[in-house]
XYZ file of N, CA and C in Angstrom:
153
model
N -0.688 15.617 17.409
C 0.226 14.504 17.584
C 1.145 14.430 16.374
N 2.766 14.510 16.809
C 3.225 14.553 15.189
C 4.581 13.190 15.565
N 4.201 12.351 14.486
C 4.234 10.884 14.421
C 5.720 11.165 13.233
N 6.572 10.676 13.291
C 8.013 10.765 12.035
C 7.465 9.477 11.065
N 7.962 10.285 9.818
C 7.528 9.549 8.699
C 8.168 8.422 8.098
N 9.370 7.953 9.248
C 9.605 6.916 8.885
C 9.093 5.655 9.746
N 8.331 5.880 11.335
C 7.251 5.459 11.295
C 5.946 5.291 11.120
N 5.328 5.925 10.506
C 4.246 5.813 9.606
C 4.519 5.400 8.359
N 5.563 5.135 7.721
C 5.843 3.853 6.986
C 6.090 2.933 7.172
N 6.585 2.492 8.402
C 6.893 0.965 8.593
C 5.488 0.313 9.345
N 4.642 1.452 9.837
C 3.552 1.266 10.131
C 2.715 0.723 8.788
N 2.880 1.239 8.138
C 1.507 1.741 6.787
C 2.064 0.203 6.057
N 3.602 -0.008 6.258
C 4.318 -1.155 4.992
C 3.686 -2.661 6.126
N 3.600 -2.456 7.188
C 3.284 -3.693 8.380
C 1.780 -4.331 8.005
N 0.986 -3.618 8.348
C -0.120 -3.297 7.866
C -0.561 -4.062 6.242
N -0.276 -3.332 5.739
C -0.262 -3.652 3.733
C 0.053 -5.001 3.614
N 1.415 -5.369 4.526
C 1.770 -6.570 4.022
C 0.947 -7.855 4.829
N 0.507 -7.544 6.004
C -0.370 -8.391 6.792
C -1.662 -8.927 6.441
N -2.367 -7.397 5.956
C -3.584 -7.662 5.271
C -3.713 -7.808 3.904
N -3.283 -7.635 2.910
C -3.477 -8.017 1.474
C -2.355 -8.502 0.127
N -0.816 -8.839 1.446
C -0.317 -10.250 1.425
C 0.164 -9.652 -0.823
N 0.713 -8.194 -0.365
C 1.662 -8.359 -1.843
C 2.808 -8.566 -1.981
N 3.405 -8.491 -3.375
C 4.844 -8.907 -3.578
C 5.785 -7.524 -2.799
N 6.713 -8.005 -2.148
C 7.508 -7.334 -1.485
C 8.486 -6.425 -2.163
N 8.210 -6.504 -3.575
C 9.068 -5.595 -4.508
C 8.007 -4.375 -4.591
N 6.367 -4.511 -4.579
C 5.640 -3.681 -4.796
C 5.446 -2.592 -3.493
N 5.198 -3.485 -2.209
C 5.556 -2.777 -1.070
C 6.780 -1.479 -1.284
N 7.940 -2.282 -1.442
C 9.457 -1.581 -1.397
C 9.397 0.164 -2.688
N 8.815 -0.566 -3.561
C 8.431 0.909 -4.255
C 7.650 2.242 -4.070
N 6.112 1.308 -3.556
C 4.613 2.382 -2.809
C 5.908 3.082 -1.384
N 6.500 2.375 -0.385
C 7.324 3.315 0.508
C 8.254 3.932 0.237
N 8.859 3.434 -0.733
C 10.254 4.714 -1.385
C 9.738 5.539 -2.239
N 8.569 5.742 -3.014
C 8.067 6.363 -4.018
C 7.574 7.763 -3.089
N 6.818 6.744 -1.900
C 6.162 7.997 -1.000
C 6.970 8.909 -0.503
N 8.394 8.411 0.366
C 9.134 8.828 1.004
C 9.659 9.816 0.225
N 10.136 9.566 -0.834
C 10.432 10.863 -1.827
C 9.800 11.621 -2.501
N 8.698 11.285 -2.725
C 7.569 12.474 -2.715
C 7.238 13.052 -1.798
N 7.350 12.868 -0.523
C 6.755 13.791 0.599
C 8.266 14.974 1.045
N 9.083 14.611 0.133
C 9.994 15.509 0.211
C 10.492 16.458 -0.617
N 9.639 15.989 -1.741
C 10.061 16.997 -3.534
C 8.770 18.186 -3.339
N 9.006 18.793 -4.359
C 7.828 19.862 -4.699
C 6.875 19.684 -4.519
N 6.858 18.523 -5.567
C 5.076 18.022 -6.163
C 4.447 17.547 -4.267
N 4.760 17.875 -3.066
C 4.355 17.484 -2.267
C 3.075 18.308 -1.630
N 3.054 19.754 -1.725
C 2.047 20.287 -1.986
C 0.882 20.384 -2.862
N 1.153 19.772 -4.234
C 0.578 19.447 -4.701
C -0.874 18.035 -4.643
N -0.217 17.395 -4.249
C -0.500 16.116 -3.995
C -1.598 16.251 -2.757
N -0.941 17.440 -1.587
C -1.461 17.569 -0.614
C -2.936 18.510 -0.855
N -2.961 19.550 -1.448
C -4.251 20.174 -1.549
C -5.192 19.166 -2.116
N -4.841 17.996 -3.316
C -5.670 16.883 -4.260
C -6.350 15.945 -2.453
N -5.343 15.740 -2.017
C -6.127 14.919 -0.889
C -6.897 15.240 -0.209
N -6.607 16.668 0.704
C -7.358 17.307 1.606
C -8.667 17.821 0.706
């Protein structure tokens, strides 16, 4: 199943903000921080640390 990553952020940001209710500046960073990391280098990187 392949889901676009700009919904699985508005998913992941819906979510975050429903259940543990943070400041909306902190949200706005964790999804732009991600979004551009899943597009730079270090994205493989990141990816072998998880899996």
């Amino acid at each position: 199943m392949h889901v676009p990553l700009w919904l699985a952020l508005i998913a992941v940001g819906y979510l975050g903000i429903k259940l543990i209710r943070p400041p909306w500046w902190l949200v706005a960073v964790f999804l732009l921080g991600g979004f551009l990391l899943a597009d730079s280098f270090l994205a493989s990187a990141f990816d072998t640390v998880v899996k």
